[in-house]
Amino acid sequence: MAPASEAELAALVADHHGRAAPLWLAGGGTRLRLPQAATLSTRALSGVVTYEPGELTLIARAGTPLAEIEALLADQGQALAFEPMDHRAILGTTGEPTIGGVVAANVSGPRRVLAGACRDHLLGVRFVDGRGRVIRNGGRVMKNVTGMDLGRLVAGSFGTLAVLTEVALKTLPLAEAQETLAFTGLDAAQAVALFSAALATPFEVSGAAFHAGTAWLRIEGLAAQVAYRRARLTALLRDHTPEVLDAAASRALWKGLRDVAHFAGKGALWRILVKPTDAPATVAALARLGGDSSLDWGGGLIWYRGPGEPAQVRQAAGTGLAMLLRPSGDTPPLFPAEPPGVAAISAALRRTFDPAGILNPGLMEG
């Protein structure tokens, strides 16, 4: 089913609510392997509603292809600062990523260490809840986000609370220049120490990632700013001598890191969120399972590809949140069980927004 309008979608959801019939949601079908075939798509709810480059705001319907939005912004020298990744390479999916899917999954790339997550750039939303009610929250500018910010609640809910129909986002100018400092011959502990030192400076590091013995720091801005920041960071980190990647090499590198291209293909792939200071110990524990890891967000995000039962990987993750994005063999739950207190809040929210439990049922259960 692909409703052609918000009203049609609301009527469809209301009908399923009345019958307590489940709905499996998809935008472009690129980001989640749902437990069952998706039956409701937002792909027909497409198109940019309004774009004001001077106001740095864009409003688009949920089914609008992300590529269309990025091309529109690039024509005006702007971009989505949170740098959403493309999951197709690591998940083996096809189709076109949509802006609704980006927001629903709170998809955020390497620049999160500086610019924040997708939800931090969300100005407003329109959505249909599990009863079929159309709800609007927020506006076109930050000061219009008053009361309870439902956009931040819906972002990252993976379609378990509502079906997004329209999103309003803040845009930002593209950086004039960028460079990347590459530090080779490091282990995870050394990389995290380097990240901690660099990210504590005022030099606006916009990317901090590590894989296969190399740590990368990205700096962006005006050409003079980039040169100054490179010199200051190099002096600060004088125990290591970096290679400097120019703009073209830097952009290619971070596109691959954003999309985790080094772990494309087969094999179980986990996304693990940890405190950056816990990353070295977690990587060491994962290595004992026999797989490979890489770091992003200054150590706050670990990608792990390799063997290990879900319980083993989650034990290695410690207090981190481990999510299996690409299963190998039988598919265990995508998300781990939540702590009792968090689970109670989540259940209460689902009862409020989707009392019949029809939207992506079971997706958030451990």
mmCIF file of C-alpha atoms in Angstrom:
data_model
loop_
_atom_site.group_PDB
_atom_site.id
_atom_site.type_symbol
_atom_site.label_atom_id
_atom_site.label_comp_id
_atom_site.label_asym_id
_atom_site.label_seq_id
_atom_site.Cartn_x
_atom_site.Cartn_y
_atom_site.Cartn_z
ATOM 1 C CA MET A 1 0.000 0.000 0.000
ATOM 2 C CA ALA A 2 1.307 3.433 -0.950
ATOM 3 C CA PRO A 3 -1.207 6.155 0.009
ATOM 4 C CA ALA A 4 -1.106 9.161 -2.289
ATOM 5 C CA SER A 5 -2.021 11.713 0.387
ATOM 6 C CA GLU A 6 -1.792 12.276 4.112
ATOM 7 C CA ALA A 7 -5.568 11.989 4.415
ATOM 8 C CA GLU A 8 -5.561 8.648 2.627
ATOM 9 C CA LEU A 9 -2.769 7.402 4.862
ATOM 10 C CA ALA A 10 -4.623 8.540 8.003
ATOM 11 C CA ALA A 11 -7.789 6.715 6.912
ATOM 12 C CA LEU A 12 -5.809 3.563 6.217
ATOM 13 C CA VAL A 13 -4.109 3.638 9.634
ATOM 14 C CA ALA A 14 -7.434 4.354 11.374
ATOM 15 C CA ASP A 15 -8.945 1.321 9.658
ATOM 16 C CA HIS A 16 -6.075 -0.912 10.783
ATOM 17 C CA HIS A 17 -6.319 0.516 14.301
ATOM 18 C CA GLY A 18 -9.976 -0.432 14.447
ATOM 19 C CA ARG A 19 -9.159 -3.983 13.386
ATOM 20 C CA ALA A 20 -5.898 -4.159 15.411
ATOM 21 C CA ALA A 21 -4.229 -5.226 12.162
ATOM 22 C CA PRO A 22 -0.447 -4.729 12.011
ATOM 23 C CA LEU A 23 1.195 -2.359 9.567
ATOM 24 C CA TRP A 24 4.814 -2.743 8.489
ATOM 25 C CA LEU A 25 6.250 0.600 7.425
ATOM 26 C CA ALA A 26 8.810 1.475 4.797
ATOM 27 C CA GLY A 27 10.051 4.536 2.972
ATOM 28 C CA GLY A 28 12.575 3.535 0.344
ATOM 29 C CA GLY A 29 13.078 0.140 1.975
ATOM 30 C CA THR A 30 16.831 0.648 2.404
ATOM 31 C CA ARG A 31 17.391 0.856 6.167
ATOM 32 C CA LEU A 32 15.580 -1.961 7.950
ATOM 33 C CA ARG A 33 15.054 -5.632 7.382
ATOM 34 C CA LEU A 34 11.594 -5.861 8.880
ATOM 35 C CA PRO A 35 10.322 -9.074 10.477
ATOM 36 C CA GLN A 36 7.702 -9.333 7.728
ATOM 37 C CA ALA A 37 7.225 -7.856 4.275
ATOM 38 C CA ALA A 38 6.339 -4.170 4.512
ATOM 39 C CA THR A 39 2.749 -3.403 3.599
ATOM 40 C CA LEU A 40 2.692 0.395 3.934
ATOM 41 C CA SER A 41 5.062 2.688 2.062
ATOM 42 C CA THR A 42 5.345 6.466 2.180
ATOM 43 C CA ARG A 43 7.042 6.627 -1.225
ATOM 44 C CA ALA A 44 4.022 8.335 -2.849
ATOM 45 C CA LEU A 45 4.149 11.170 -0.287
ATOM 46 C CA SER A 46 7.001 12.840 -2.128
ATOM 47 C CA GLY A 47 8.165 16.327 -2.992
ATOM 48 C CA VAL A 48 9.748 19.410 -1.441
ATOM 49 C CA VAL A 49 7.041 21.615 0.060
ATOM 50 C CA THR A 50 9.201 24.681 0.509
ATOM 51 C CA TYR A 51 12.898 25.537 0.580
ATOM 52 C CA GLU A 52 14.183 28.895 1.795
ATOM 53 C CA PRO A 53 17.981 29.039 1.302
ATOM 54 C CA GLY A 54 18.187 32.430 2.988
ATOM 55 C CA GLU A 55 16.363 31.099 6.037
ATOM 56 C CA LEU A 56 18.311 27.794 6.026
ATOM 57 C CA THR A 57 15.069 25.803 6.190
ATOM 58 C CA LEU A 58 13.549 23.045 4.106
ATOM 59 C CA ILE A 59 10.198 21.259 4.365
ATOM 60 C CA ALA A 60 9.701 18.009 2.473
ATOM 61 C CA ARG A 61 7.223 15.156 2.418
ATOM 62 C CA ALA A 62 8.435 11.958 4.009
ATOM 63 C CA GLY A 63 8.753 9.927 0.807
ATOM 64 C CA THR A 64 11.036 12.453 -0.912
ATOM 65 C CA PRO A 65 14.265 10.741 -2.047
ATOM 66 C CA LEU A 66 17.252 11.887 -0.022
ATOM 67 C CA ALA A 67 19.275 12.273 -3.227
ATOM 68 C CA GLU A 68 16.740 14.799 -4.540
ATOM 69 C CA ILE A 69 17.041 16.871 -1.377
ATOM 70 C CA GLU A 70 20.835 16.742 -1.331
ATOM 71 C CA ALA A 71 21.012 17.846 -4.980
ATOM 72 C CA LEU A 72 18.629 20.736 -4.317
ATOM 73 C CA LEU A 73 20.683 21.912 -1.354
ATOM 74 C CA ALA A 74 23.999 21.521 -3.189
ATOM 75 C CA ASP A 75 22.757 23.843 -5.935
ATOM 76 C CA GLN A 76 22.517 26.531 -3.258
ATOM 77 C CA GLY A 77 25.819 25.655 -1.596
ATOM 78 C CA GLN A 78 24.088 24.009 1.361
ATOM 79 C CA ALA A 79 23.745 20.547 2.881
ATOM 80 C CA LEU A 80 22.251 18.525 5.710
ATOM 81 C CA ALA A 81 24.933 19.053 8.328
ATOM 82 C CA PHE A 82 24.293 15.734 10.081
ATOM 83 C CA GLU A 83 25.587 13.866 7.021
ATOM 84 C CA PRO A 84 23.114 10.918 6.826
ATOM 85 C CA MET A 85 24.666 7.611 5.826
ATOM 86 C CA ASP A 86 23.458 5.313 3.053
ATOM 87 C CA HIS A 87 22.777 1.803 4.411
ATOM 88 C CA ARG A 88 22.475 0.058 1.037
ATOM 89 C CA ALA A 89 26.083 -1.145 0.840
ATOM 90 C CA ILE A 90 26.114 -2.786 4.260
ATOM 91 C CA LEU A 91 22.559 -4.150 4.126
ATOM 92 C CA GLY A 92 22.482 -5.205 0.484
ATOM 93 C CA THR A 93 19.221 -3.340 -0.054
ATOM 94 C CA THR A 94 17.999 -1.519 -3.143
ATOM 95 C CA GLY A 95 15.653 1.389 -3.668
ATOM 96 C CA GLU A 96 16.159 5.036 -2.778
ATOM 97 C CA PRO A 97 16.640 6.328 0.780
ATOM 98 C CA THR A 98 13.928 8.821 1.761
ATOM 99 C CA ILE A 99 14.048 11.796 4.096
ATOM 100 C CA GLY A 100 11.307 10.235 6.219
ATOM 101 C CA GLY A 101 13.422 7.136 6.714
ATOM 102 C CA VAL A 102 16.394 9.289 7.696
ATOM 103 C CA VAL A 103 14.366 11.042 10.391
ATOM 104 C CA ALA A 104 12.541 7.919 11.577
ATOM 105 C CA ALA A 105 15.895 6.199 12.160
ATOM 106 C CA ASN A 106 17.683 9.385 13.336
ATOM 107 C CA VAL A 107 20.416 8.596 10.806
ATOM 108 C CA SER A 108 23.529 10.620 11.572
ATOM 109 C CA GLY A 109 26.985 10.412 10.027
ATOM 110 C CA PRO A 110 30.561 11.263 11.068
ATOM 111 C CA ARG A 111 29.842 14.991 11.449
ATOM 112 C CA ARG A 112 27.687 14.233 14.476
ATOM 113 C CA VAL A 113 30.732 14.921 16.689
ATOM 114 C CA LEU A 114 30.473 18.592 15.697
ATOM 115 C CA ALA A 115 27.009 19.271 14.250
ATOM 116 C CA GLY A 116 24.859 16.904 16.301
ATOM 117 C CA ALA A 117 22.396 14.229 15.249
ATOM 118 C CA CYS A 118 19.537 14.348 12.766
ATOM 119 C CA ARG A 119 17.033 15.132 15.541
ATOM 120 C CA ASP A 120 19.072 18.219 16.479
ATOM 121 C CA HIS A 121 18.315 19.703 13.037
ATOM 122 C CA LEU A 122 14.637 18.804 13.026
ATOM 123 C CA LEU A 123 12.442 21.911 13.216
ATOM 124 C CA GLY A 124 9.031 20.311 12.906
ATOM 125 C CA VAL A 125 7.102 17.226 11.827
ATOM 126 C CA ARG A 126 3.717 16.101 10.623
ATOM 127 C CA PHE A 127 2.750 12.505 11.279
ATOM 128 C CA VAL A 128 -0.102 10.055 11.588
ATOM 129 C CA ASP A 129 -0.257 8.235 14.908
ATOM 130 C CA GLY A 130 -1.488 4.690 15.493
ATOM 131 C CA ARG A 131 -5.092 5.864 15.810
ATOM 132 C CA GLY A 132 -5.013 7.566 12.421
ATOM 133 C CA ARG A 133 -4.840 11.099 13.835
ATOM 134 C CA VAL A 134 -2.818 13.718 11.947
ATOM 135 C CA ILE A 135 -0.511 15.578 14.347
ATOM 136 C CA ARG A 136 1.710 18.567 13.698
ATOM 137 C CA ASN A 137 4.512 19.707 15.986
ATOM 138 C CA GLY A 138 7.151 22.413 15.681
ATOM 139 C CA GLY A 139 7.546 24.875 12.848
ATOM 140 C CA ARG A 140 9.972 26.318 10.337
ATOM 141 C CA VAL A 141 12.354 27.970 12.788
ATOM 142 C CA MET A 142 13.910 26.835 16.059
ATOM 143 C CA LYS A 143 11.892 29.262 18.215
ATOM 144 C CA ASN A 144 8.649 27.634 17.034
ATOM 145 C CA VAL A 145 9.538 24.329 18.715
ATOM 146 C CA THR A 146 7.578 24.921 21.914
ATOM 147 C CA GLY A 147 6.027 22.614 24.475
ATOM 148 C CA MET A 148 6.840 18.933 24.136
ATOM 149 C CA ASP A 149 9.148 18.438 21.171
ATOM 150 C CA LEU A 150 7.489 15.456 19.503
ATOM 151 C CA GLY A 151 9.961 15.580 16.625
ATOM 152 C CA ARG A 152 12.781 14.512 18.936
ATOM 153 C CA LEU A 153 10.566 11.722 20.221
ATOM 154 C CA VAL A 154 9.605 10.396 16.798
ATOM 155 C CA ALA A 155 13.146 10.684 15.413
ATOM 156 C CA GLY A 156 14.801 7.352 16.098
ATOM 157 C CA SER A 157 11.541 5.531 16.904
ATOM 158 C CA PHE A 158 11.817 3.465 13.688
ATOM 159 C CA GLY A 159 8.113 3.783 12.889
ATOM 160 C CA THR A 160 6.902 2.313 16.175
ATOM 161 C CA LEU A 161 5.111 5.484 17.310
ATOM 162 C CA ALA A 162 3.932 7.173 14.136
ATOM 163 C CA VAL A 163 4.076 7.373 10.346
ATOM 164 C CA LEU A 164 5.915 10.531 9.305
ATOM 165 C CA THR A 165 4.299 12.473 6.468
ATOM 166 C CA GLU A 166 6.323 15.725 6.442
ATOM 167 C CA VAL A 167 9.529 17.006 8.032
ATOM 168 C CA ALA A 168 11.030 20.473 8.444
ATOM 169 C CA LEU A 169 14.815 20.601 8.679
ATOM 170 C CA LYS A 170 17.511 23.161 9.273
ATOM 171 C CA THR A 171 20.145 23.336 6.525
ATOM 172 C CA LEU A 172 23.675 24.719 6.702
ATOM 173 C CA PRO A 173 26.203 26.082 4.194
ATOM 174 C CA LEU A 174 28.709 23.682 2.700
ATOM 175 C CA ALA A 175 32.253 24.162 3.951
ATOM 176 C CA GLU A 176 34.506 25.973 1.497
ATOM 177 C CA ALA A 177 37.462 23.692 2.229
ATOM 178 C CA GLN A 178 38.325 20.530 4.102
ATOM 179 C CA GLU A 179 41.339 18.417 4.930
ATOM 180 C CA THR A 180 41.901 15.215 6.862
ATOM 181 C CA LEU A 181 44.807 14.324 9.103
ATOM 182 C CA ALA A 182 45.628 10.595 8.922
ATOM 183 C CA PHE A 183 47.575 9.053 11.821
ATOM 184 C CA THR A 184 48.876 5.549 11.111
ATOM 185 C CA GLY A 185 50.215 2.795 13.322
ATOM 186 C CA LEU A 186 47.751 3.269 16.186
ATOM 187 C CA ASP A 187 45.623 0.903 18.211
ATOM 188 C CA ALA A 188 42.113 1.670 19.479
ATOM 189 C CA ALA A 189 43.313 3.037 22.809
ATOM 190 C CA GLN A 190 45.785 5.399 21.135
ATOM 191 C CA ALA A 191 43.133 6.497 18.643
ATOM 192 C CA VAL A 192 40.625 7.339 21.376
ATOM 193 C CA ALA A 193 43.277 9.268 23.308
ATOM 194 C CA LEU A 194 44.055 11.234 20.147
ATOM 195 C CA PHE A 195 40.341 11.889 19.542
ATOM 196 C CA SER A 196 39.848 13.064 23.111
ATOM 197 C CA ALA A 197 42.685 15.548 22.792
ATOM 198 C CA ALA A 198 41.540 16.882 19.415
ATOM 199 C CA LEU A 199 37.824 17.119 20.219
ATOM 200 C CA ALA A 200 38.555 19.030 23.426
ATOM 201 C CA THR A 201 40.066 21.893 21.403
ATOM 202 C CA PRO A 202 38.201 24.833 19.841
ATOM 203 C CA PHE A 203 39.395 23.779 16.372
ATOM 204 C CA GLU A 204 36.036 22.280 15.305
ATOM 205 C CA VAL A 205 37.035 18.771 14.304
ATOM 206 C CA SER A 206 34.135 17.512 12.174
ATOM 207 C CA GLY A 207 35.093 13.839 11.959
ATOM 208 C CA ALA A 208 37.031 11.429 14.170
ATOM 209 C CA ALA A 209 37.189 7.809 12.970
ATOM 210 C CA PHE A 210 39.508 4.802 13.231
ATOM 211 C CA HIS A 211 39.949 1.536 11.324
ATOM 212 C CA ALA A 212 42.756 -0.937 10.667
ATOM 213 C CA GLY A 213 45.424 0.993 12.537
ATOM 214 C CA THR A 214 44.668 4.448 11.119
ATOM 215 C CA ALA A 215 42.891 7.308 12.866
ATOM 216 C CA TRP A 216 41.454 10.229 10.897
ATOM 217 C CA LEU A 217 40.567 13.757 11.958
ATOM 218 C CA ARG A 218 38.594 15.968 9.569
ATOM 219 C CA ILE A 219 38.675 19.764 9.631
ATOM 220 C CA GLU A 220 36.355 21.967 7.548
ATOM 221 C CA GLY A 221 35.662 25.652 7.018
ATOM 222 C CA LEU A 222 37.130 28.559 5.108
ATOM 223 C CA ALA A 223 40.502 27.798 3.515
ATOM 224 C CA ALA A 224 42.395 30.017 5.953
ATOM 225 C CA GLN A 225 40.594 28.452 8.916
ATOM 226 C CA VAL A 226 41.412 24.947 7.757
ATOM 227 C CA ALA A 227 45.104 25.785 7.358
ATOM 228 C CA TYR A 228 45.203 27.352 10.825
ATOM 229 C CA ARG A 229 43.407 24.441 12.483
ATOM 230 C CA ARG A 230 45.644 21.900 10.764
ATOM 231 C CA ALA A 231 48.749 23.684 12.032
ATOM 232 C CA ARG A 232 47.412 23.939 15.583
ATOM 233 C CA LEU A 233 46.229 20.328 15.725
ATOM 234 C CA THR A 234 49.509 19.063 14.307
ATOM 235 C CA ALA A 235 51.394 21.016 16.970
ATOM 236 C CA LEU A 236 49.090 19.749 19.719
ATOM 237 C CA LEU A 237 49.433 16.134 18.587
ATOM 238 C CA ARG A 238 53.176 16.387 18.001
ATOM 239 C CA ASP A 239 53.803 12.844 19.261
ATOM 240 C CA HIS A 240 52.261 11.675 15.980
ATOM 241 C CA THR A 241 53.127 12.794 12.452
ATOM 242 C CA PRO A 242 50.015 12.834 10.244
ATOM 243 C CA GLU A 243 49.577 12.560 6.524
ATOM 244 C CA VAL A 244 47.402 15.389 5.195
ATOM 245 C CA LEU A 245 44.667 14.421 2.724
ATOM 246 C CA ASP A 246 43.468 17.157 0.376
ATOM 247 C CA ALA A 247 39.800 17.998 -0.187
ATOM 248 C CA ALA A 248 39.129 15.411 -2.904
ATOM 249 C CA ALA A 249 40.792 12.558 -1.010
ATOM 250 C CA SER A 250 39.156 13.683 2.207
ATOM 251 C CA ARG A 251 35.650 13.702 0.733
ATOM 252 C CA ALA A 252 36.105 10.244 -0.783
ATOM 253 C CA LEU A 253 37.454 8.880 2.507
ATOM 254 C CA TRP A 254 34.602 10.217 4.642
ATOM 255 C CA LYS A 255 31.929 9.056 2.230
ATOM 256 C CA GLY A 256 33.274 5.523 2.646
ATOM 257 C CA LEU A 257 33.551 5.888 6.421
ATOM 258 C CA ARG A 258 30.043 7.338 6.583
ATOM 259 C CA ASP A 259 28.597 4.342 4.742
ATOM 260 C CA VAL A 260 30.897 1.811 6.498
ATOM 261 C CA ALA A 261 32.078 0.651 3.068
ATOM 262 C CA HIS A 262 34.905 -1.330 4.676
ATOM 263 C CA PHE A 263 32.309 -3.703 6.152
ATOM 264 C CA ALA A 264 30.106 -4.034 3.057
ATOM 265 C CA GLY A 265 29.209 -7.559 1.989
ATOM 266 C CA LYS A 266 28.305 -10.506 4.188
ATOM 267 C CA GLY A 267 28.702 -11.456 7.830
ATOM 268 C CA ALA A 268 26.947 -10.256 10.949
ATOM 269 C CA LEU A 269 27.347 -6.507 11.414
ATOM 270 C CA TRP A 270 26.679 -4.775 14.719
ATOM 271 C CA ARG A 271 26.296 -1.083 15.550
ATOM 272 C CA ILE A 272 27.347 -0.439 19.146
ATOM 273 C CA LEU A 273 26.972 2.860 21.016
ATOM 274 C CA VAL A 274 29.347 3.318 23.964
ATOM 275 C CA LYS A 275 30.995 6.032 25.987
ATOM 276 C CA PRO A 276 34.126 6.930 23.993
ATOM 277 C CA THR A 277 36.311 6.138 27.007
ATOM 278 C CA ASP A 278 34.857 2.594 27.017
ATOM 279 C CA ALA A 279 35.643 2.006 23.346
ATOM 280 C CA PRO A 280 39.157 0.494 23.718
ATOM 281 C CA ALA A 281 38.006 -2.128 26.239
ATOM 282 C CA THR A 282 34.949 -2.927 24.133
ATOM 283 C CA VAL A 283 37.037 -3.318 20.981
ATOM 284 C CA ALA A 284 39.404 -5.633 22.860
ATOM 285 C CA ALA A 285 36.468 -7.751 24.078
ATOM 286 C CA LEU A 286 35.030 -7.939 20.566
ATOM 287 C CA ALA A 287 38.430 -8.939 19.165
ATOM 288 C CA ARG A 288 38.374 -11.970 21.429
ATOM 289 C CA LEU A 289 35.245 -13.099 19.564
ATOM 290 C CA GLY A 290 37.284 -13.141 16.353
ATOM 291 C CA GLY A 291 35.932 -10.187 14.352
ATOM 292 C CA ASP A 292 36.992 -6.709 13.220
ATOM 293 C CA SER A 293 35.944 -3.334 14.598
ATOM 294 C CA SER A 294 36.080 0.293 13.536
ATOM 295 C CA LEU A 295 35.290 3.509 15.403
ATOM 296 C CA ASP A 296 33.403 6.682 14.573
ATOM 297 C CA TRP A 297 32.139 9.681 16.565
ATOM 298 C CA GLY A 298 35.431 9.878 18.418
ATOM 299 C CA GLY A 299 34.945 6.365 19.781
ATOM 300 C CA GLY A 300 31.251 6.711 20.641
ATOM 301 C CA LEU A 301 30.185 4.464 17.757
ATOM 302 C CA ILE A 302 31.678 1.014 17.173
ATOM 303 C CA TRP A 303 31.002 -1.046 14.059
ATOM 304 C CA TYR A 304 31.713 -4.752 14.617
ATOM 305 C CA ARG A 305 31.731 -7.392 11.891
ATOM 306 C CA GLY A 306 32.362 -10.948 12.917
ATOM 307 C CA PRO A 307 31.246 -14.034 14.797
ATOM 308 C CA GLY A 308 29.577 -14.235 18.166
ATOM 309 C CA GLU A 309 26.130 -15.065 19.452
ATOM 310 C CA PRO A 310 23.977 -12.019 20.268
ATOM 311 C CA ALA A 311 24.445 -12.626 23.992
ATOM 312 C CA GLN A 312 28.226 -12.741 23.540
ATOM 313 C CA VAL A 313 28.355 -9.522 21.513
ATOM 314 C CA ARG A 314 26.121 -7.719 23.987
ATOM 315 C CA GLN A 315 28.243 -8.953 26.866
ATOM 316 C CA ALA A 316 31.324 -7.599 25.108
ATOM 317 C CA ALA A 317 29.496 -4.291 24.625
ATOM 318 C CA GLY A 318 29.055 -3.979 28.387
ATOM 319 C CA THR A 319 26.837 -0.995 29.152
ATOM 320 C CA GLY A 320 26.794 -0.012 25.464
ATOM 321 C CA LEU A 321 23.773 -0.410 23.221
ATOM 322 C CA ALA A 322 24.401 -3.148 20.627
ATOM 323 C CA MET A 323 22.096 -3.370 17.608
ATOM 324 C CA LEU A 324 22.346 -6.105 14.982
ATOM 325 C CA LEU A 325 21.899 -4.395 11.623
ATOM 326 C CA ARG A 326 22.967 -7.217 9.331
ATOM 327 C CA PRO A 327 22.220 -10.728 10.580
ATOM 328 C CA SER A 328 24.078 -13.861 9.632
ATOM 329 C CA GLY A 329 21.819 -16.904 9.599
ATOM 330 C CA ASP A 330 18.706 -16.816 11.760
ATOM 331 C CA THR A 331 17.603 -13.293 12.597
ATOM 332 C CA PRO A 332 17.576 -12.463 16.317
ATOM 333 C CA PRO A 333 15.810 -9.309 17.554
ATOM 334 C CA LEU A 334 17.150 -6.168 15.948
ATOM 335 C CA PHE A 335 17.234 -4.252 19.215
ATOM 336 C CA PRO A 336 18.285 -5.551 22.637
ATOM 337 C CA ALA A 337 15.882 -5.702 25.558
ATOM 338 C CA GLU A 338 15.649 -2.348 27.326
ATOM 339 C CA PRO A 339 16.372 -1.855 31.031
ATOM 340 C CA PRO A 340 13.153 -2.085 33.084
ATOM 341 C CA GLY A 341 12.807 1.657 33.645
ATOM 342 C CA VAL A 342 13.380 2.519 29.982
ATOM 343 C CA ALA A 343 11.102 -0.317 28.875
ATOM 344 C CA ALA A 344 8.288 1.052 31.043
ATOM 345 C CA ILE A 345 8.619 4.517 29.505
ATOM 346 C CA SER A 346 8.776 3.077 25.977
ATOM 347 C CA ALA A 347 5.679 0.963 26.579
ATOM 348 C CA ALA A 348 3.781 3.966 27.935
ATOM 349 C CA LEU A 349 4.704 6.020 24.879
ATOM 350 C CA ARG A 350 3.570 3.255 22.537
ATOM 351 C CA ARG A 351 0.276 2.963 24.406
ATOM 352 C CA THR A 352 -0.212 6.710 23.967
ATOM 353 C CA PHE A 353 0.681 6.975 20.295
ATOM 354 C CA ASP A 354 -0.258 3.474 19.126
ATOM 355 C CA PRO A 355 -2.612 1.871 21.667
ATOM 356 C CA ALA A 356 -3.497 -1.065 19.405
ATOM 357 C CA GLY A 357 0.194 -1.825 18.793
ATOM 358 C CA ILE A 358 -0.138 -1.953 15.006
ATOM 359 C CA LEU A 359 2.918 0.070 13.905
ATOM 360 C CA ASN A 360 5.975 -2.157 13.330
ATOM 361 C CA PRO A 361 4.944 -4.449 16.197
ATOM 362 C CA GLY A 362 7.788 -6.299 17.917
ATOM 363 C CA LEU A 363 10.541 -4.223 16.336
ATOM 364 C CA MET A 364 11.636 -2.604 19.590
ATOM 365 C CA GLU A 365 11.288 -5.674 21.774
ATOM 366 C CA GLY A 366 14.233 -7.724 22.978
#
